[in-house]
Structures are given as C-alpha cells and as structure tokens.
Short mmCIF file of C-alpha atoms in Angstrom, two decimals:
data_model
loop_
_atom_site.label_atom_id
_atom_site.label_comp_id
_atom_site.label_asym_id
_atom_site.label_seq_id
_atom_site.Cartn_x
_atom_site.Cartn_y
_atom_site.Cartn_z
CA GLN A 1 143.03 -38.67 -2.95
CA LYS A 2 143.82 -36.04 -5.35
CA GLU A 3 145.41 -36.42 -8.79
CA VAL A 4 148.10 -33.75 -8.28
CA GLU A 5 150.04 -33.91 -4.69
CA GLN A 6 152.04 -31.13 -4.02
CA ASP A 7 153.58 -30.23 -0.55
CA PRO A 8 152.05 -27.08 0.23
CA GLY A 9 155.36 -26.03 2.37
CA PRO A 10 155.99 -23.20 3.28
CA LEU A 11 159.89 -23.40 2.23
CA SER A 12 162.30 -20.95 3.63
CA VAL A 13 165.91 -20.80 1.89
CA PRO A 14 168.42 -18.18 2.14
CA GLU A 15 169.43 -16.57 -0.98
CA GLY A 16 172.04 -18.38 -3.62
CA ALA A 17 170.22 -21.77 -2.50
CA ILE A 18 169.33 -24.71 -4.97
CA VAL A 19 165.53 -25.34 -4.38
CA SER A 20 163.56 -28.17 -5.57
CA LEU A 21 159.84 -28.32 -5.94
CA ASN A 22 158.25 -31.81 -6.54
CA CYS A 23 154.87 -33.16 -7.66
CA THR A 24 153.60 -36.29 -7.97
CA TYR A 25 150.46 -37.77 -9.55
CA SER A 26 148.02 -40.87 -10.19
CA ASN A 27 147.00 -40.39 -13.92
CA SER A 28 149.17 -42.36 -16.27
CA ALA A 29 147.40 -40.73 -19.02
CA PHE A 30 148.78 -36.94 -18.45
CA GLN A 31 151.15 -36.30 -21.41
CA TYR A 32 152.17 -32.10 -20.73
CA PHE A 33 153.59 -30.95 -17.49
CA MET A 34 153.82 -27.39 -16.68
CA TRP A 35 155.03 -24.84 -13.67
CA TYR A 36 153.36 -21.58 -12.86
CA ARG A 37 154.46 -19.08 -10.48
CA GLN A 38 151.91 -16.73 -8.87
CA TYR A 39 152.95 -13.62 -6.77
CA SER A 40 150.57 -12.11 -4.32
CA ARG A 41 147.63 -10.95 -5.74
CA LYS A 42 148.65 -11.74 -9.72
CA GLY A 43 147.56 -14.40 -12.01
CA PRO A 44 149.97 -17.67 -12.50
CA GLU A 45 152.43 -17.03 -14.61
CA LEU A 46 153.89 -19.94 -16.84
CA LEU A 47 157.37 -21.01 -16.17
CA MET A 48 157.86 -24.09 -17.80
CA TYR A 49 155.95 -26.08 -20.36
CA THR A 50 157.09 -29.63 -21.17
CA TYR A 51 155.57 -32.49 -23.17
CA SER A 52 156.20 -36.18 -21.65
CA SER A 53 159.17 -36.92 -20.06
CA GLY A 54 162.86 -35.88 -19.82
CA ASN A 55 164.57 -32.42 -18.73
CA LYS A 56 163.95 -28.88 -20.15
CA GLU A 57 166.26 -25.77 -18.87
CA ASP A 58 165.60 -21.74 -19.03
CA GLY A 59 168.01 -20.25 -17.15
CA ARG A 60 168.01 -20.85 -13.37
CA PHE A 61 165.16 -23.06 -14.06
CA THR A 62 165.23 -26.81 -14.47
CA ALA A 63 161.94 -29.07 -14.91
CA GLN A 64 161.93 -32.66 -14.81
CA VAL A 65 159.43 -35.11 -16.10
CA ASP A 66 159.38 -38.68 -14.60
CA LYS A 67 156.51 -40.39 -15.90
CA SER A 68 157.70 -43.84 -14.96
CA SER A 69 156.93 -42.49 -11.20
CA LYS A 70 154.76 -40.29 -11.82
CA TYR A 71 156.82 -37.65 -10.13
CA ILE A 72 157.51 -34.19 -11.66
CA SER A 73 160.60 -31.77 -10.30
CA LEU A 74 161.27 -27.95 -10.64
CA PHE A 75 165.03 -27.11 -9.57
CA ILE A 76 165.72 -23.40 -9.06
CA ARG A 77 169.64 -22.61 -9.18
CA ASP A 78 171.07 -19.73 -7.39
CA SER A 79 167.73 -18.86 -5.84
CA GLN A 80 166.67 -14.66 -5.48
CA PRO A 81 164.90 -13.22 -2.85
CA SER A 82 162.31 -12.33 -5.99
CA ASP A 83 161.70 -15.75 -6.76
CA SER A 84 160.11 -15.78 -3.67
CA ALA A 85 156.50 -16.72 -4.92
CA THR A 86 153.75 -19.75 -4.84
CA TYR A 87 155.16 -22.23 -7.35
CA LEU A 88 151.93 -24.23 -8.47
CA CYS A 89 152.24 -27.69 -10.70
CA ALA A 90 150.15 -28.38 -13.54
CA MET A 91 149.30 -31.17 -15.87
CA SER A 92 147.06 -32.25 -18.41
CA LEU A 93 146.16 -34.78 -21.15
CA GLY A 94 147.61 -35.34 -24.43
CA GLY A 95 145.77 -35.39 -28.06
CA SER A 96 141.98 -34.94 -27.99
CA GLY A 97 142.03 -34.79 -24.29
CA ASN A 98 144.54 -31.42 -24.44
CA THR A 99 141.40 -29.24 -23.92
CA GLY A 100 143.29 -26.61 -21.57
CA LYS A 101 142.06 -28.43 -18.55
CA LEU A 102 144.61 -28.33 -16.27
CA ILE A 103 144.73 -30.23 -13.12
CA PHE A 104 146.82 -28.45 -10.54
CA GLY A 105 148.88 -29.11 -7.36
CA GLN A 106 147.88 -27.43 -4.01
CA GLY A 107 151.18 -24.99 -4.80
CA THR A 108 153.92 -24.42 -2.77
CA THR A 109 154.85 -20.90 -1.00
CA LEU A 110 158.78 -20.34 -1.75
CA GLN A 111 160.77 -17.59 0.55
CA VAL A 112 163.78 -16.75 -0.23
CA LYS A 113 165.94 -14.85 2.28
CA PRO A 114 168.33 -12.23 1.35
CA ASP B 1 149.85 -3.76 -23.48
CA THR B 2 148.84 -7.70 -24.32
CA ALA B 3 147.10 -9.33 -22.07
CA VAL B 4 144.24 -11.36 -20.32
CA SER B 5 142.58 -8.30 -18.19
CA GLN B 6 139.18 -8.79 -15.95
CA THR B 7 137.27 -6.29 -14.47
CA PRO B 8 136.74 -5.66 -11.13
CA LYS B 9 139.75 -6.69 -9.58
CA TYR B 10 137.87 -6.56 -6.40
CA LEU B 11 134.11 -7.35 -5.67
CA VAL B 12 132.75 -7.35 -2.23
CA THR B 13 128.79 -8.35 -2.46
CA GLN B 14 126.27 -9.34 0.09
CA MET B 15 124.63 -12.94 0.35
CA GLY B 16 121.81 -13.59 -2.89
CA ASN B 17 123.10 -10.93 -4.96
CA ASP B 18 123.77 -11.02 -8.56
CA LYS B 19 127.16 -10.09 -9.92
CA SER B 20 129.19 -10.32 -13.35
CA ILE B 21 133.07 -10.52 -13.85
CA LYS B 22 134.13 -9.66 -17.38
CA CYS B 23 137.16 -10.86 -19.04
CA GLU B 24 139.13 -9.72 -22.56
CA GLN B 25 142.34 -10.77 -23.93
CA ASN B 26 143.55 -8.61 -27.17
CA LEU B 27 146.05 -11.87 -27.65
CA GLY B 28 144.36 -13.24 -30.71
CA HIS B 29 143.51 -16.32 -28.70
CA ASP B 30 140.58 -18.74 -29.36
CA THR B 31 139.88 -20.55 -26.77
CA MET B 32 138.76 -18.94 -22.85
CA TYR B 33 138.54 -20.20 -19.81
CA TRP B 34 137.21 -19.71 -15.76
CA TYR B 35 139.77 -21.08 -13.26
CA LYS B 36 138.34 -20.87 -9.40
CA GLN B 37 140.90 -20.66 -6.86
CA ASP B 38 139.93 -21.04 -3.08
CA SER B 39 140.97 -20.19 0.20
CA LYS B 40 144.19 -22.43 -0.01
CA LYS B 41 145.15 -21.78 -3.42
CA PHE B 42 143.53 -24.41 -5.10
CA LEU B 43 142.86 -23.66 -8.77
CA LYS B 44 139.91 -25.79 -10.64
CA ILE B 45 138.82 -25.33 -14.11
CA MET B 46 135.10 -24.32 -14.32
CA PHE B 47 134.34 -23.49 -18.07
CA SER B 48 136.15 -23.06 -21.11
CA TYR B 49 134.73 -21.57 -24.87
CA ASN B 50 136.37 -21.89 -28.25
CA ASN B 51 135.18 -19.53 -30.56
CA LYS B 52 132.20 -18.54 -28.57
CA GLU B 53 130.68 -22.27 -28.24
CA LEU B 54 130.64 -24.01 -24.56
CA ILE B 55 133.61 -27.05 -24.86
CA ILE B 56 133.80 -27.57 -21.18
CA ASN B 57 131.29 -27.30 -18.25
CA GLU B 58 132.43 -28.96 -15.05
CA THR B 59 129.98 -29.53 -11.95
CA VAL B 60 129.54 -26.09 -10.81
CA PRO B 61 126.16 -25.17 -9.64
CA ASN B 62 123.85 -23.65 -12.28
CA ARG B 63 124.08 -20.52 -10.59
CA PHE B 64 127.00 -19.97 -12.52
CA SER B 65 126.13 -19.04 -15.95
CA PRO B 66 129.35 -18.16 -18.60
CA LYS B 67 128.86 -15.98 -21.93
CA SER B 68 130.93 -15.31 -24.90
CA PRO B 69 129.67 -12.35 -27.10
CA ASP B 70 133.15 -13.29 -28.88
CA LYS B 71 136.28 -14.71 -28.87
CA ALA B 72 137.97 -12.01 -27.24
CA HIS B 73 135.42 -11.73 -24.44
CA LEU B 74 134.24 -14.60 -21.76
CA ASN B 75 131.69 -13.17 -19.08
CA LEU B 76 130.45 -14.86 -15.58
CA HIS B 77 127.70 -14.47 -14.10
CA ILE B 78 126.98 -15.44 -11.04
CA ASN B 79 123.35 -15.43 -9.33
CA SER B 80 122.05 -15.50 -5.92
CA LEU B 81 125.49 -15.51 -4.24
CA GLU B 82 126.49 -17.57 -1.38
CA LEU B 83 129.33 -17.46 1.24
CA GLY B 84 131.32 -20.32 -0.14
CA ASP B 85 131.52 -18.60 -3.64
CA SER B 86 134.18 -16.19 -2.26
CA ALA B 87 137.16 -17.06 -3.74
CA VAL B 88 139.49 -15.26 -6.61
CA TYR B 89 138.10 -16.07 -10.20
CA PHE B 90 140.93 -16.41 -12.43
CA CYS B 91 139.87 -16.13 -16.89
CA ALA B 92 142.66 -17.41 -18.93
CA SER B 93 143.11 -18.08 -22.72
CA ARG B 94 144.92 -19.72 -25.08
CA LYS B 95 145.72 -20.47 -28.81
CA GLY B 96 145.37 -24.25 -30.30
CA GLY B 97 147.19 -26.44 -27.78
CA SER B 98 149.74 -23.65 -26.25
CA PRO B 99 149.94 -23.38 -22.63
CA LEU B 100 147.30 -21.10 -21.03
CA HIS B 101 147.71 -17.08 -20.44
CA PHE B 102 146.04 -15.97 -17.21
CA GLY B 103 144.94 -12.68 -16.08
CA ASN B 104 145.31 -11.59 -12.41
CA GLY B 105 142.09 -12.62 -11.05
CA THR B 106 138.95 -10.84 -9.58
CA ARG B 107 138.39 -11.44 -5.69
CA LEU B 108 135.24 -12.16 -4.73
CA THR B 109 133.71 -11.85 -1.22
CA VAL B 110 130.36 -12.55 -0.35
CA THR B 111 129.43 -11.23 3.18
#
C-alpha cells in the first residue's frame, strides 16, 4: 500500500464547475500538507500549504485537512480552462522530520472544458 | 528572473553512457533537492543537500552521484545509464522549513 493514495483520473469538468480533488494517507505522523499544480512539461508549482488540520482559502482554491480521517482535499471554485493541469498532493513529517522529503500522491489530471 | 533552473531541458543518450544534469537557484535558499518523476507522474525524492552537506540519500543506485559545489548549485551525475533511468528529473530548493520550489525538469531518455 502506498503511503499517499490519489485517484489519477482523468477528471473532466465543464468550465465554471466546482472541482474536488482528494488524497488519503496512512502515516499519522504527517504534519505538513501541500497541493502542487503541474502543467505539461513544467515543474510542480505550489498552490496551497497547510500545517496540521483545518481549512485554508486562497482565491478560488480551498484546501482542507482532516487528520483524524487521514484525508485531504482541494476544492476549485468556478473552474477555468487554465486550471487544466495535473494536481499533486504532497505531505511531510513535522518537527525535525521536516527535511523537505515530500511524499507525493500520483497526481490527478484535470481537464476543464470551455 | 528568480528561479530554479536546470540544464539541459532534454537529454537523449544511449545505454552505458555517463551524463550530468545541472541545477542552479538564485532564490537564496540553503537546501536543494533532486526528485525523479516516472512515466506515471509519480514523484520521489532522491537526494538533498543543505549548505553543501548531503542530508538525504534515498535508496538510489550508486551510479547516481550528486555534487553541490556551493549553496546555489546542485548537480547530478549518472554513470552507466540504463533504460530504466528514463524519467524527468526535478531540482528543487527551499529556505529553512519553507515549501519547496521546483525547477522545470530535465527529461532524460535512454535508448
């Protein structure tokens, strides 16, 4: 079993839809949770960064972390064709374990159709 | 431009050859990383250097040897390339405990 599970999709939605992306994980020691967006032939770009449980909002993006269920989500409101990309969840340990060793999900490919 | 930059962007080579990938960051970060992304887009850490000192060395064949001449540079040398080494190699960096910034990758194809 992988430490982080993410549905690879592909996920196709019409423009304006609300998109929900999810990851589950098995290691309860994870403390930092990230969402990266990766366009084709580009590097991962940080979208959201949260510590421990809770919600974080940035524009059209909302990240949720539920440590009790070992489940994280990314919501995209009013999705745009420019949101079409692969979305990668990533997590890392806290404290002295926060070395920058990120454990990634497999990534979900999202296509937003005009 | 402030960035993590890698060269070359594309590298096509034959089995058995030796090749190097270079990474430079001008963000003032103190830790640099190499990650490997396979054909299924799965990203996995390989190495990390903090201020020229190796701090993470995952289970990677010893044909892969990282070198950090200074805080702003991290290179990856690969000996005796194999077909299975074909992947996209990403350099990343960060300052302290902040999130990682990734470069745009080097796409390595071994034929």
